Amino acid sequence: MTVGIQTKSKNENMAEVVQRARDTFNRGVTKPIEWRRKQLQNLLRMYEENRNAMAEALRKDLNRCKTEAILLEVEYLINDLKNTLHELKEWASPDRPPKGFVNMLDDVIIYKDPYGVALVIGAWNYPLQLLLLPMSGAIAAGNTVILKPSELAAACTEFVVQTLPKYLDNDAVIVVEGGPQETTELLKQKFDYIFYTGGTNVGKIVYEAATKHLTPVTLELGGKSPVYIDNTADIFITAKRLLWGKYINAGQTCIAPDYVLCTKEIQDKFIVAARKVLKEWYGEEPQKSPDYGRIINNRHFARLQTLLDASKDKVVIGGRSDANDKFIEPTILANVTASDKIMEDEIFGPILPILTVENAYEAIKFINSKEHSLVLYVFSKQNNIQKLFTEQTRSGSINMNDTIMFYAVDTLPFGGVGHSGIGAYHGKATFDTFTHKKSCLIKTFSSLGEKITSIRYPPYTDGNLKLISTLLRKYHGPSFKFLPYLVTLAIGVGLGYGIFAWQKMASEDL
């Protein structure tokens, strides 16, 4: 196990690592906006100076082609960070919400406080993006960060361990390597925020550990994200958009389409279009394509091979595999039923089952019988169908007539609901995730303000109670937000006019 400091034993390591980060936070190192900005600028420089090294690490771990590596991880991180740097001052500035009549002379403020020491646990399927993006948000919000990369993505973990300390404050951002044992020890420590990306089973363990210290969490999990296609969708465009979302990173994407619901007629048309699209993309032998990835390790390959073997009679496209190469061909299954093994859990691989339904209502009934998904995809030109799925299903997000692309919109918070996760991030939502909004009321000792609020004091009377109720009552008329400024302006105008009138009268007397 490698950490940012030298210590005596694993247990002591974890405690001392967290204490080091806490001492840094308690000294106020991370609070100044300029410190945060400097760290983020250094991180941006790291991304820009190490594009090829990051792409190479992703190739080693997942056989990720350069285009997917750059677009889905490196450029994504760069664009998010540039936006954070541009907006940081505004995001971190205190908010001044509207106030009522009782507080018209007071300051009502919401301060943006960092939580303290944040733990970020990354995932192996997008081992750089899913680790470093939340980390940058935690830094932007003024926290110190303990990073735990996935041990399954060894090359990317090595890159982070070797490179990150060269650019960031080693007392504020510390990387911890290791597997389940080290993660378990890490979770025994007290953190102020925990951000975890991964599977639901481990997510439950993280959540349970967090509750022992009442630590707030964000859990980015997954689930079986469904796709519905109706007869108004452009089938060829649908096939391209759906299959791209399914087969990037060899299907190892938490928001990949998991299964398709459509009529028998649409299923047949989709298969024809899919066969043509996949041949154009990957050729007759996808294993030889430089643009197609591999399964992360032998254990996950064996899991997917078991699913494939259980559905051999339903394979209509693909189906070939090679254990030595950890290769599974882009595969489509037709006429799948709800009881088939492939429908038990999230697939997380390049196998796409199609289930036939009679209409949208039957599809919605099926979707609602399952746990809430991370995302729902609907392909339809009909506004009423889009509205139907939006209103009658629950999911973390919903994307109409495309897949994955909603993830790239930084103004859309990304996160699950129920079984698929807790909390959200991306863009400003990442900053907000690692920020505690501290409410503050500042009153003055002015005689006018004291006069207005003195009716709260004993001895209590019915008259005062009625007056308090009237003052506290919510009205939906004009806001009092600018009332103090208007009063000041009126007084200023009045004084100015009085002085002018006095001067005029004095000059007439002369």
XYZ file of C-alpha atoms in Angstrom:
510
model
C 0.000 0.000 0.000
C 1.284 3.435 -0.907
C 0.177 6.647 0.746
C 1.310 10.245 0.775
C 3.306 9.795 4.008
C 5.483 7.166 5.671
C 3.986 5.423 8.708
C 4.468 2.309 10.790
C 1.476 0.037 10.105
C -1.632 -0.107 7.954
C -3.993 0.851 10.746
C -1.730 3.675 11.846
C -1.331 4.693 8.211
C -5.024 5.307 7.742
C -5.462 7.194 10.990
C -2.387 9.298 10.384
C -3.265 10.033 6.769
C -6.706 11.300 7.744
C -5.247 13.275 10.660
C -2.721 14.875 8.349
C -5.501 16.035 6.048
C -7.542 17.221 9.031
C -4.633 19.202 10.461
C -4.206 20.895 7.089
C -7.882 21.801 6.989
C -7.914 23.014 10.607
C -4.997 25.335 9.884
C -7.204 27.065 7.324
C -4.900 26.250 4.404
C -7.705 25.326 1.995
C -10.139 28.122 2.844
C -8.754 31.018 0.732
C -10.179 31.182 -2.775
C -6.732 31.903 -4.196
C -5.330 28.680 -2.714
C -8.166 26.715 -4.276
C -7.689 28.463 -7.610
C -3.963 27.739 -7.576
C -4.535 24.052 -6.893
C -7.118 23.807 -9.682
C -4.814 25.617 -12.099
C -2.070 23.129 -11.236
C -4.512 20.275 -11.812
C -5.459 21.695 -15.192
C -1.778 21.897 -16.066
C -1.425 18.246 -15.066
C -4.207 17.230 -17.439
C -2.840 19.259 -20.319
C 0.741 18.104 -19.837
C -0.179 14.423 -19.458
C -2.844 13.804 -22.113
C -0.879 11.011 -23.756
C 0.121 9.425 -20.455
C -3.520 9.348 -19.333
C -4.641 7.843 -22.645
C -1.896 5.224 -22.429
C -2.917 4.251 -18.893
C -6.507 3.799 -20.065
C -5.287 1.675 -22.983
C -3.382 -0.591 -20.607
C -6.308 -1.052 -18.248
C -9.241 -1.275 -20.668
C -7.755 -1.315 -24.166
C -9.496 2.051 -24.493
C -8.877 3.577 -27.927
C -7.350 7.064 -27.933
C -10.521 8.791 -29.169
C -12.659 7.378 -26.356
C -9.898 7.988 -23.807
C -9.520 11.646 -24.761
C -13.206 12.469 -25.248
C -14.708 10.514 -22.356
C -12.049 11.158 -19.751
C -9.232 13.613 -20.507
C -11.163 16.345 -22.359
C -14.142 15.846 -20.092
C -11.957 16.545 -17.063
C -10.334 19.557 -18.742
C -13.636 21.154 -19.768
C -15.192 20.614 -16.360
C -12.169 22.118 -14.632
C -12.050 25.171 -16.906
C -15.701 25.831 -16.138
C -15.051 25.467 -12.407
C -12.172 27.927 -12.544
C -14.300 30.429 -14.454
C -17.225 30.187 -12.033
C -15.361 29.589 -8.771
C -15.582 33.102 -7.341
C -19.327 33.338 -7.963
C -20.037 29.830 -6.650
C -18.072 30.480 -3.462
C -19.588 33.914 -2.799
C -22.224 34.098 -0.054
C -25.847 34.119 -1.201
C -28.233 36.798 -0.011
C -31.735 35.338 -0.198
C -34.934 37.412 -0.111
C -36.127 38.532 3.331
C -39.431 39.493 4.849
C -40.635 42.667 6.552
C -39.455 41.609 10.022
C -35.862 41.298 8.757
C -35.826 44.220 6.350
C -33.101 45.978 8.378
C -31.038 42.800 8.920
C -28.514 40.895 6.829
C -29.671 37.430 5.734
C -26.741 35.469 4.344
C -25.905 31.924 3.266
C -22.189 31.171 3.547
C -20.527 28.377 1.518
C -18.457 26.349 3.967
C -16.322 23.312 3.080
C -17.180 20.161 5.019
C -13.590 19.379 6.006
C -11.889 16.096 5.061
C -13.533 14.424 2.070
C -12.991 10.816 1.004
C -13.362 10.132 -2.740
C -13.493 6.471 -3.790
C -13.156 5.995 -7.543
C -14.336 3.252 -9.907
C -12.431 1.097 -12.391
C -14.587 1.599 -15.495
C -13.694 5.292 -15.897
C -10.768 5.270 -13.484
C -9.557 8.834 -14.055
C -12.753 10.796 -14.629
C -14.748 9.230 -11.789
C -11.925 9.855 -9.337
C -10.524 13.222 -10.357
C -13.729 15.092 -11.233
C -15.272 14.843 -7.753
C -11.822 15.520 -6.281
C -11.616 18.820 -8.173
C -15.050 19.795 -6.860
C -13.991 18.997 -3.308
C -10.877 21.168 -3.702
C -12.920 23.977 -5.263
C -15.214 23.913 -2.241
C -12.218 24.225 0.116
C -11.917 20.680 1.459
C -8.888 18.481 1.933
C -9.216 15.185 0.055
C -8.244 11.555 0.574
C -8.296 9.743 -2.791
C -8.826 6.000 -3.148
C -8.396 4.858 -6.782
C -9.685 1.458 -7.905
C -7.095 -1.278 -7.561
C -8.558 -2.992 -10.648
C -7.345 -0.194 -12.941
C -3.683 -0.640 -12.037
C -2.145 1.564 -14.741
C -4.434 4.507 -14.005
C -3.854 4.122 -10.275
C -0.109 4.190 -10.864
C -0.484 7.322 -12.964
C -2.432 9.085 -10.210
C -0.029 7.984 -7.473
C 3.049 9.035 -9.416
C 1.746 12.219 -11.042
C -0.772 13.937 -8.781
C 1.672 14.728 -5.926
C 3.866 16.639 -8.382
C 1.095 19.162 -8.987
C -1.023 19.411 -5.812
C -0.430 20.199 -2.149
C 0.541 16.832 -0.648
C -0.805 17.790 2.772
C -4.227 18.617 1.346
C -4.664 15.893 -1.301
C -3.425 12.416 -0.359
C -3.691 9.242 -2.435
C -4.195 5.866 -0.755
C -3.643 2.664 -2.719
C -4.941 -0.789 -1.895
C -7.808 -3.231 -2.272
C -10.867 -4.141 -0.200
C -8.841 -4.568 3.012
C -7.354 -1.083 2.779
C -10.712 0.425 1.828
C -12.300 -1.263 4.852
C -9.653 0.215 7.145
C -10.081 3.595 5.510
C -13.826 3.548 6.095
C -13.269 3.027 9.826
C -11.879 6.561 10.001
C -14.030 9.624 10.553
C -14.560 11.743 7.451
C -16.647 14.852 6.928
C -17.907 13.740 3.510
C -17.706 10.510 1.494
C -18.125 10.333 -2.281
C -18.305 6.808 -3.719
C -18.730 5.603 -7.289
C -19.277 1.901 -7.923
C -21.649 -0.999 -7.436
C -24.711 -1.047 -5.224
C -23.455 -3.818 -2.919
C -20.276 -1.946 -2.004
C -22.298 1.270 -1.899
C -24.341 -0.209 0.943
C -21.145 -0.998 2.841
C -19.895 2.561 2.360
C -23.240 3.958 3.495
C -23.261 1.774 6.599
C -19.741 2.904 7.510
C -20.735 6.541 7.012
C -23.731 6.288 9.342
C -21.466 5.399 12.285
C -20.110 8.952 12.184
C -23.235 10.552 10.672
C -21.110 11.406 7.653
C -22.998 12.759 4.615
C -22.483 10.803 1.407
C -22.883 10.858 -2.332
C -23.306 7.374 -3.781
C -23.094 7.107 -7.561
C -24.232 3.558 -8.231
C -25.929 2.045 -11.269
C -28.660 -0.402 -12.198
C -30.428 -1.648 -15.276
C -31.029 1.475 -17.358
C -33.881 0.743 -19.816
C -34.490 1.953 -23.368
C -37.901 2.323 -24.973
C -38.270 2.682 -28.757
C -41.590 3.387 -30.456
C -42.635 3.253 -34.108
C -42.083 6.980 -34.705
C -38.329 6.857 -34.000
C -35.832 6.988 -36.856
C -34.564 3.414 -36.504
C -31.174 3.887 -38.169
C -30.309 6.994 -36.125
C -31.685 5.285 -33.023
C -29.474 2.262 -33.666
C -26.341 4.395 -33.995
C -27.014 6.453 -30.876
C -28.101 3.499 -28.783
C -25.279 1.161 -29.843
C -22.635 3.834 -29.336
C -23.856 4.337 -25.777
C -23.912 0.600 -25.206
C -20.547 -0.414 -26.677
C -18.176 2.409 -25.719
C -15.766 1.014 -23.145
C -17.081 -2.465 -24.091
C -20.337 -1.763 -22.281
C -18.618 -1.061 -18.954
C -20.422 2.227 -18.357
C -22.818 2.832 -15.468
C -25.200 4.772 -17.726
C -24.995 2.360 -20.671
C -28.341 1.166 -22.036
C -28.961 -2.129 -20.229
C -31.955 -3.505 -22.135
C -34.443 -2.460 -24.816
C -38.244 -2.491 -24.704
C -40.106 -2.271 -28.011
C -42.702 -4.031 -30.159
C -41.848 -7.145 -32.176
C -41.959 -5.067 -35.361
C -39.490 -2.493 -34.002
C -37.230 -5.265 -32.690
C -36.901 -6.760 -36.170
C -36.179 -3.374 -37.766
C -33.680 -2.492 -35.055
C -31.741 -5.726 -35.522
C -31.378 -5.064 -39.262
C -30.117 -1.538 -38.602
C -27.836 -2.683 -35.766
C -26.180 -5.342 -37.902
C -25.337 -2.714 -40.523
C -24.076 -0.161 -37.968
C -21.849 -2.603 -36.083
C -20.294 -3.844 -39.318
C -19.517 -0.246 -40.339
C -17.947 0.500 -36.956
C -16.018 -2.625 -36.098
C -15.872 -4.675 -39.321
C -16.503 -8.399 -39.683
C -14.083 -9.171 -36.842
C -14.554 -6.705 -33.972
C -11.706 -8.342 -32.061
C -9.314 -6.835 -34.584
C -10.855 -3.372 -34.409
C -8.613 -0.717 -32.815
C -11.744 1.078 -31.606
C -13.222 -1.656 -29.419
C -12.280 -2.185 -25.775
C -11.801 -5.173 -23.495
C -13.247 -6.421 -20.233
C -11.351 -5.157 -17.180
C -10.276 -8.546 -15.748
C -10.841 -12.310 -15.812
C -13.441 -12.258 -13.042
C -15.717 -9.836 -14.885
C -15.105 -11.703 -18.142
C -16.234 -14.970 -16.515
C -19.360 -13.256 -15.156
C -20.298 -11.971 -18.610
C -19.470 -15.296 -20.252
C -21.911 -16.986 -17.883
C -24.646 -14.571 -18.963
C -23.784 -15.175 -22.597
C -23.838 -18.961 -22.206
C -27.258 -18.789 -20.540
C -28.666 -16.891 -23.555
C -26.989 -18.658 -26.484
C -30.306 -19.503 -28.099
C -31.273 -15.802 -28.212
C -28.142 -14.361 -29.820
C -28.982 -12.607 -33.102
C -25.813 -10.520 -33.468
C -22.346 -11.292 -32.118
C -21.856 -13.808 -29.343
C -18.177 -14.633 -29.857
C -15.634 -14.300 -27.041
C -11.976 -14.945 -26.228
C -10.980 -15.475 -22.597
C -7.272 -14.999 -23.273
C -7.946 -11.552 -24.734
C -10.800 -10.717 -22.322
C -12.824 -10.017 -25.483
C -16.583 -10.259 -25.795
C -18.068 -9.309 -29.138
C -20.813 -6.656 -29.325
C -23.828 -8.903 -28.823
C -27.580 -8.453 -29.190
C -30.164 -10.870 -27.801
C -33.745 -10.979 -29.141
C -37.032 -12.127 -27.630
C -35.633 -12.040 -24.106
C -38.068 -12.548 -21.209
C -38.143 -11.034 -17.747
C -37.196 -14.387 -16.192
C -33.992 -14.815 -18.229
C -30.726 -14.696 -16.292
C -29.540 -11.675 -18.289
C -32.343 -9.645 -16.660
C -31.403 -10.389 -13.046
C -28.700 -7.755 -12.512
C -26.964 -4.870 -14.256
C -25.085 -6.340 -17.240
C -22.114 -3.965 -17.300
C -20.775 -5.425 -20.510
C -21.344 -5.529 -24.298
C -24.528 -7.628 -24.266
C -27.830 -5.952 -25.187
C -31.099 -7.859 -24.603
C -34.363 -6.866 -26.316
C -37.721 -7.569 -24.684
C -40.915 -7.099 -26.687
C -43.932 -5.198 -25.360
C -47.212 -4.164 -26.944
C -47.061 -0.452 -26.175
C -45.629 2.320 -24.005
C -47.975 1.556 -21.112
C -46.732 -2.019 -20.904
C -43.132 -0.761 -21.058
C -43.782 1.669 -18.205
C -45.387 -1.063 -16.129
C -42.327 -3.258 -16.650
C -39.894 -0.441 -15.815
C -41.801 0.463 -12.665
C -41.668 -3.160 -11.493
C -37.867 -2.842 -11.222
C -35.584 -0.792 -9.002
C -35.162 2.864 -10.037
C -32.512 3.114 -12.740
C -29.680 5.611 -13.034
C -31.055 6.793 -16.388
C -33.981 6.080 -18.704
C -33.711 6.408 -22.486
C -36.742 7.031 -24.697
C -36.672 7.131 -28.513
C -39.850 8.710 -29.857
C -40.925 11.743 -31.865
C -44.181 11.970 -29.936
C -44.305 14.610 -27.219
C -47.090 12.771 -25.422
C -44.965 9.607 -25.201
C -41.990 11.571 -23.893
C -44.245 13.233 -21.327
C -45.727 9.864 -20.344
C -42.329 8.389 -19.469
C -41.170 11.574 -17.770
C -44.208 11.731 -15.503
C -44.894 8.052 -14.843
C -41.416 6.644 -14.205
C -38.623 7.428 -11.736
C -34.952 7.447 -12.615
C -31.863 9.484 -11.838
C -32.011 11.135 -15.269
C -33.927 10.803 -18.513
C -32.558 11.255 -22.043
C -34.806 11.545 -25.080
C -33.662 10.296 -28.496
C -30.035 9.712 -27.543
C -27.857 7.956 -24.987
C -25.011 9.126 -22.739
C -25.030 12.695 -24.108
C -27.012 14.159 -21.201
C -23.944 13.364 -19.086
C -21.945 15.989 -20.968
C -24.295 18.868 -20.071
C -22.624 20.406 -17.030
C -25.736 22.325 -15.999
C -27.627 19.042 -15.518
C -26.950 17.452 -12.106
C -26.043 13.782 -12.481
C -27.004 11.206 -9.878
C -29.247 8.302 -9.061
C -32.409 7.842 -7.052
C -33.217 5.026 -4.663
C -31.313 1.884 -5.661
C -29.217 3.772 -8.220
C -27.693 6.272 -5.822
C -27.849 9.234 -3.470
C -26.885 12.805 -4.342
C -25.697 14.358 -7.586
C -22.764 16.193 -9.114
C -21.349 17.756 -12.345
C -20.732 21.444 -12.895
C -21.942 23.614 -10.035
C -23.631 20.567 -8.493
C -20.161 19.128 -7.765
C -19.178 22.286 -5.880
C -22.496 22.253 -4.027
C -22.073 18.577 -3.122
C -18.916 19.315 -1.141
C -20.280 22.549 0.351
C -22.235 23.086 3.539
C -24.598 26.029 3.217
C -24.365 27.854 6.534
C -27.268 30.182 7.259
C -26.556 33.463 9.031
C -28.780 36.243 10.354
C -27.033 39.485 11.344
C -29.099 41.936 13.352
C -28.140 45.447 14.393
C -28.759 47.277 17.670
C -30.747 50.023 15.956
C -33.639 51.451 17.943
C -35.987 51.066 14.972
C -35.202 47.378 14.576
C -35.572 46.802 18.304
C -38.901 48.623 18.280
C -40.220 46.422 15.477
C -39.235 43.166 17.178
C -39.879 44.127 20.809
C -43.436 42.831 20.572
C -41.985 39.299 21.036
C -41.093 40.052 24.691
C -43.311 39.353 27.739
C -45.714 40.260 29.069
C -47.577 38.651 26.170
C -50.845 40.143 24.933
C -53.399 39.132 22.353
C -52.722 42.350 20.503
C -49.011 41.666 20.234
C -49.683 38.065 19.161
C -51.942 39.277 16.387
C -49.360 41.826 15.265
C -46.536 39.235 15.279
C -48.669 36.857 13.231
C -49.361 39.611 10.737
C -45.683 40.521 10.410
C -44.585 36.903 10.016
C -47.296 35.991 7.538
C -46.020 35.111 4.062
C -47.232 37.426 1.353
C -46.802 36.871 -2.370
C -46.589 40.515 -3.213
C -43.500 42.671 -3.858
C -40.252 41.482 -2.329
C -38.729 43.440 0.570
C -35.243 42.557 -0.674
C -34.479 46.102 -1.818
C -36.589 47.947 0.758
C -33.637 49.070 2.951
C -31.936 50.518 -0.129
C -35.130 52.291 -1.196
C -35.561 53.740 2.301
C -31.940 54.939 2.251
C -32.468 56.426 -1.212
C -35.659 58.178 -0.102
C -33.916 59.641 2.936
C -31.028 60.786 0.755
C -33.366 62.393 -1.762
C -35.319 64.037 1.039
C -32.188 65.453 2.653
C -30.894 66.635 -0.714
C -34.153 68.357 -1.499
C -34.236 69.944 1.969
C -30.708 71.304 1.605
C -31.524 72.629 -1.860
C -34.689 74.327 -0.586
C -32.835 75.843 2.372
C -30.104 77.213 0.108
C -32.729 78.707 -2.232
C -34.534 80.375 0.616
C -31.256 81.749 2.007
C -30.298 83.239 -1.347
C -33.728 84.901 -1.718
C -33.344 86.497 1.705
C -30.072 88.042 0.567
